[in-house]
Tab-separated table of C-alpha atoms and ligand atoms in Angstrom:
chain	number	residue	atom	x	y	z
A	328	MET	CA	88.775	79.238	92.028
A	329	LYS	CA	86.438	77.982	89.333
A	330	LEU	CA	87.106	78.780	85.681
A	331	PHE	CA	84.293	79.707	83.310
A	332	LEU	CA	84.755	80.278	79.607
A	333	ASP	CA	83.560	83.704	78.424
A	334	THR	CA	82.284	82.845	74.948
A	335	ALA	CA	79.344	81.626	72.865
A	336	ASP	CA	81.661	79.703	70.526
A	337	ILE	CA	80.779	75.994	70.713
A	338	ASP	CA	84.152	74.827	69.341
A	339	GLU	CA	86.061	76.752	72.008
A	340	ILE	CA	83.800	75.358	74.734
A	341	ARG	CA	84.316	71.780	73.499
A	342	VAL	CA	88.118	72.208	73.521
A	343	VAL	CA	88.235	73.532	77.081
A	344	ALA	CA	85.763	70.862	78.269
A	345	ARG	CA	88.179	68.244	76.878
A	346	TRP	CA	91.030	69.805	78.878
A	347	GLY	CA	88.983	68.989	82.015
A	348	VAL	CA	89.078	72.534	83.398
A	349	LEU	CA	85.652	73.888	82.434
A	350	ASP	CA	83.377	74.814	85.354
A	351	GLY	CA	80.799	76.862	83.416
A	352	VAL	CA	80.210	79.369	80.620
A	353	THR	CA	79.170	83.015	80.417
A	354	THR	CA	77.604	84.475	77.297
A	355	ASN	CA	76.326	87.946	76.503
A	356	PRO	CA	74.727	89.612	73.434
A	357	SER	CA	78.123	90.766	72.098
A	358	LEU	CA	79.641	87.274	72.367
A	359	PHE	CA	76.540	85.754	70.744
A	360	ALA	CA	76.744	88.313	67.897
A	361	LYS	CA	80.282	87.049	67.141
A	362	VAL	CA	79.072	83.492	66.446
A	363	GLY	CA	75.660	84.248	64.882
A	364	GLY	CA	74.022	81.938	62.336
A	365	ARG	CA	71.715	80.225	64.860
A	366	SER	CA	69.210	81.305	67.487
A	367	TYR	CA	70.490	82.228	70.956
A	368	ASP	CA	68.240	79.478	72.386
A	369	ASP	CA	69.901	76.834	70.185
A	370	VAL	CA	73.387	77.961	71.149
A	371	LEU	CA	72.492	77.949	74.856
A	372	ARG	CA	70.901	74.494	74.651
A	373	GLU	CA	74.029	73.091	72.997
A	374	ILE	CA	76.358	74.718	75.529
A	375	CYS	CA	74.293	73.109	78.302
A	376	THR	CA	74.893	69.662	76.789
A	377	ILE	CA	78.671	70.260	76.977
A	378	THR	CA	78.874	71.490	80.574
A	379	SER	CA	76.693	70.800	83.570
A	380	GLY	CA	78.123	73.922	85.229
A	381	PRO	CA	76.277	77.249	85.254
A	382	VAL	CA	75.662	78.762	81.797
A	383	SER	CA	74.774	82.466	81.843
A	384	ALA	CA	72.129	83.709	79.373
A	385	GLU	CA	71.652	87.466	79.277
A	386	VAL	CA	68.302	89.266	79.098
A	387	VAL	CA	68.183	92.365	76.892
A	388	ALA	CA	64.782	93.821	77.838
A	389	ASP	CA	64.927	96.985	79.894
A	390	ASP	CA	61.461	96.803	81.415
A	391	LEU	CA	60.612	94.515	84.317
A	392	GLU	CA	58.019	92.347	82.578
A	393	GLY	CA	60.339	91.875	79.588
A	394	MET	CA	63.256	90.882	81.829
A	395	LEU	CA	61.084	88.435	83.759
A	396	ALA	CA	59.651	86.895	80.586
A	397	GLN	CA	63.096	86.434	79.008
A	398	GLY	CA	64.558	85.143	82.269
A	399	ARG	CA	61.752	82.613	82.800
A	400	HIS	CA	62.104	81.495	79.182
A	401	PHE	CA	65.902	80.957	79.466
A	402	ALA	CA	65.333	78.980	82.669
A	403	THR	CA	63.189	76.468	80.732
A	404	LEU	CA	66.032	75.703	78.280
A	405	ALA	CA	68.177	73.652	80.694
A	406	PRO	CA	68.516	73.176	84.465
A	407	ASN	CA	71.987	74.776	84.540
A	408	ILE	CA	70.959	78.078	82.940
A	409	VAL	CA	71.651	81.170	85.045
A	410	VAL	CA	69.848	84.335	83.962
A	411	LYS	CA	72.181	87.273	83.466
A	412	VAL	CA	70.686	90.667	84.324
A	413	ALA	CA	72.499	94.009	84.050
A	414	MET	CA	72.756	96.166	87.165
A	415	SER	CA	69.987	98.787	87.268
A	416	GLU	CA	67.023	99.633	89.481
A	417	THR	CA	64.759	97.486	87.309
A	418	GLY	CA	67.455	94.821	87.078
A	419	LEU	CA	67.548	94.530	90.885
A	420	GLU	CA	63.775	94.094	90.950
A	421	ALA	CA	63.975	91.402	88.261
A	422	ILE	CA	66.756	89.592	90.184
A	423	SER	CA	64.693	89.688	93.345
A	424	ARG	CA	61.541	88.360	91.587
A	425	LEU	CA	63.457	85.618	89.756
A	426	ALA	CA	65.130	84.581	93.028
A	427	GLU	CA	61.683	84.210	94.634
A	428	GLU	CA	60.768	81.885	91.771
A	429	GLY	CA	63.921	79.818	92.362
A	430	ILE	CA	65.647	81.043	89.187
A	431	ARG	CA	69.388	81.688	89.625
A	432	THR	CA	70.762	85.000	88.343
A	433	ASN	CA	74.115	86.564	87.503
A	434	CYS	CA	74.155	90.352	87.962
A	435	THR	CA	76.412	91.766	85.274
A	436	LEU	CA	78.071	95.126	84.545
A	437	ILE	CA	79.212	95.582	88.155
A	438	PHE	CA	81.832	98.309	88.585
A	439	THR	CA	81.715	99.071	92.331
A	440	ALA	CA	81.535	97.062	95.548
A	441	ASN	CA	78.257	98.824	96.398
A	442	GLN	CA	76.664	97.572	93.179
A	443	GLY	CA	77.877	94.063	94.013
A	444	LEU	CA	76.471	94.304	97.532
A	445	LEU	CA	73.072	95.422	96.187
A	446	ALA	CA	73.017	92.589	93.649
A	447	ALA	CA	73.775	90.028	96.358
A	448	LYS	CA	71.121	91.440	98.671
A	449	ALA	CA	68.548	91.326	95.851
A	450	GLY	CA	69.275	87.597	95.552
A	451	ALA	CA	71.779	87.237	92.691
A	452	SER	CA	73.609	83.903	92.919
A	453	LEU	CA	76.531	85.378	90.979
A	454	VAL	CA	77.831	88.939	90.728
A	455	SER	CA	80.147	89.962	87.912
A	456	PRO	CA	82.559	92.873	88.447
A	457	PHE	CA	84.211	93.847	85.124
A	458	VAL	CA	87.915	94.083	85.877
A	459	GLY	CA	89.245	94.786	82.368
A	460	ARG	CA	86.807	97.563	81.528
A	461	LEU	CA	87.836	99.384	84.738
A	462	ASP	CA	91.527	98.908	83.932
A	463	ASP	CA	90.753	100.295	80.447
A	464	ILE	CA	89.731	103.623	82.002
A	465	ASN	CA	92.754	103.740	84.286
A	466	GLN	CA	90.996	102.422	87.413
A	467	ASP	CA	92.216	99.318	89.244
A	468	GLY	CA	89.485	96.747	88.551
A	469	MET	CA	90.977	94.238	90.975
A	470	ILE	CA	90.139	96.527	93.910
A	471	VAL	CA	86.422	95.771	93.367
A	472	ILE	CA	87.095	92.024	93.502
A	473	ARG	CA	89.121	92.405	96.690
A	474	GLU	CA	86.519	94.644	98.378
A	475	LEU	CA	83.606	92.376	97.471
A	476	ALA	CA	85.466	89.252	98.607
A	477	GLU	CA	86.080	90.920	101.972
A	478	ILE	CA	82.478	92.146	102.317
A	479	PHE	CA	80.948	88.784	101.362
A	480	ALA	CA	83.245	86.961	103.812
A	481	LEU	CA	82.574	89.477	106.601
A	482	TYR	CA	78.789	89.211	106.305
A	483	GLU	CA	78.656	85.551	105.245
A	484	ILE	CA	76.963	86.399	101.952
A	485	ASP	CA	76.437	83.321	99.796
A	486	SER	CA	76.593	84.973	96.344
A	487	GLU	CA	79.683	84.103	94.336
A	488	ILE	CA	81.981	86.687	92.755
A	489	ILE	CA	82.803	86.184	89.074
A	490	SER	CA	85.846	88.144	88.012
A	491	ALA	CA	84.777	89.200	84.500
A	492	SER	CA	86.157	91.195	81.582
A	493	ILE	CA	89.453	89.342	81.969
A	494	ARG	CA	92.098	90.596	79.536
A	495	ASN	CA	95.231	88.574	80.349
A	496	PRO	CA	96.626	85.683	82.428
A	497	LEU	CA	97.813	88.037	85.183
A	498	HIS	CA	94.178	89.051	85.754
A	499	VAL	CA	93.362	85.386	86.458
A	500	THR	CA	96.124	84.969	89.053
A	501	GLN	CA	95.239	88.293	90.672
A	502	SER	CA	91.526	87.351	90.768
A	503	ALA	CA	92.327	84.092	92.540
A	504	LEU	CA	94.521	85.888	95.079
A	505	ALA	CA	91.894	88.619	95.578
A	506	GLY	CA	89.289	86.006	96.568
A	507	ALA	CA	87.099	85.705	93.444
A	508	HIS	CA	85.130	82.447	93.507
A	509	ILE	CA	85.166	82.272	89.699
A	510	ALA	CA	87.013	83.913	86.810
A	511	THR	CA	85.303	83.960	83.431
A	512	VAL	CA	88.046	83.872	80.867
A	513	PRO	CA	88.213	84.298	77.063
A	514	PHE	CA	89.549	81.257	75.171
A	515	LYS	CA	92.687	83.117	74.062
A	516	VAL	CA	93.623	83.944	77.657
A	517	LEU	CA	93.103	80.309	78.724
A	518	GLN	CA	95.490	79.260	75.943
A	519	GLN	CA	98.004	81.859	77.158
A	520	MET	CA	97.708	80.345	80.651
A	521	VAL	CA	98.695	76.913	79.309
A	522	HIS	CA	101.917	78.072	77.673
A	523	HIS	CA	105.290	79.223	78.964
A	524	PRO	CA	108.317	79.704	76.699
A	525	LEU	CA	110.439	77.450	78.935
A	526	THR	CA	107.748	74.729	78.907
A	527	ASP	CA	107.498	74.820	75.111
A	528	LYS	CA	111.302	74.923	74.750
A	529	GLY	CA	111.650	72.056	77.264
A	530	ILE	CA	109.223	69.863	75.296
A	531	GLU	CA	111.237	70.426	72.105
A	532	GLN	CA	114.499	69.635	73.915
A	533	PHE	CA	113.109	66.367	75.365
A	534	LYS	CA	111.893	65.334	71.915
A	535	ALA	CA	115.262	66.096	70.320
A	536	ASP	CA	117.200	64.231	73.057
A	537	TRP	CA	114.834	61.248	72.787
A	538	ALA	CA	115.424	61.092	69.039
A	539	LYS	CA	119.218	61.231	69.639
A	540	ALA	CA	118.986	58.413	72.184
A	541	GLN	CA	116.950	56.276	69.758
A	542	ALA	CA	119.522	56.900	67.009
A	543	GLY	CA	122.266	55.741	69.440
A	544	LEU	CA	120.406	52.420	69.925
A	545	ALA	CA	120.335	51.683	66.202
A	546	PRO	CA	122.807	48.920	65.147
A	547	LYS	CA	126.025	50.425	63.796
A	548	ALA	CA	126.731	49.834	60.100
A	549	SER	CA	129.949	47.628	59.767
B	214	E4P	C1	81.041	88.675	81.595
B	214	E4P	O1	80.189	87.833	81.860
B	214	E4P	C2	81.126	89.378	80.312
B	214	E4P	O2	80.605	88.532	79.314
B	214	E4P	C3	82.537	89.684	79.871
B	214	E4P	O3	83.496	89.263	80.806
B	214	E4P	C4	82.726	91.059	79.331
B	214	E4P	O4	84.066	91.213	78.941
B	214	E4P	P1	84.567	92.363	77.924
B	214	E4P	O5	84.831	93.581	78.722
B	214	E4P	O6	85.823	91.791	77.349
B	214	E4P	O7	83.464	92.552	76.905
């Protein structure tokens, strides 16, 4: 399963790229609002210099022409831009038109397998079910990932499933087991995935024992 970083924060993206585990990035208006200070175009251009993987840029227009104009504009910023479009009747039309023009899309705000199926049929390269937001309202978000993975495999659908709205490391493991092609993960959750109390304790123990061994090698005072 590929790992995308769910952020517009350049520093976070650089760190994870250095770890060697970054397959792409997803942004959205809320994530961009958190970093601010620069234009969305500038942020996207910089992200695309850090990763050659897909970088999702979200349109905010709610009419077809607006969505198409924003999508076509984002696609000029870098070859690895993927245009993110929210699920709606107009959104499906925009996805279908952009696909005809060879522009890759990521259909976002997916909460049911049927929405995911529609997005794939319209031509979305990526579909993003929001696991955490379903869990938040006491529905099992992972069911949507599992159902879509089964449907896409059954009908040999090429679109990839991004497990989105990830809240914790368990969501990542469960997404991989449920058949998601990608999980888009906040920086904090990726850090949580790195650590385990026994790993951290083990590192300290090795350091302490190494220091003891070095002290034992020192010439004894006569
Ligand atoms: C996905 O592409 C979205 O940016 C994201 O996963 C939404 O997550 P949230 O529910 O934490 O806002």
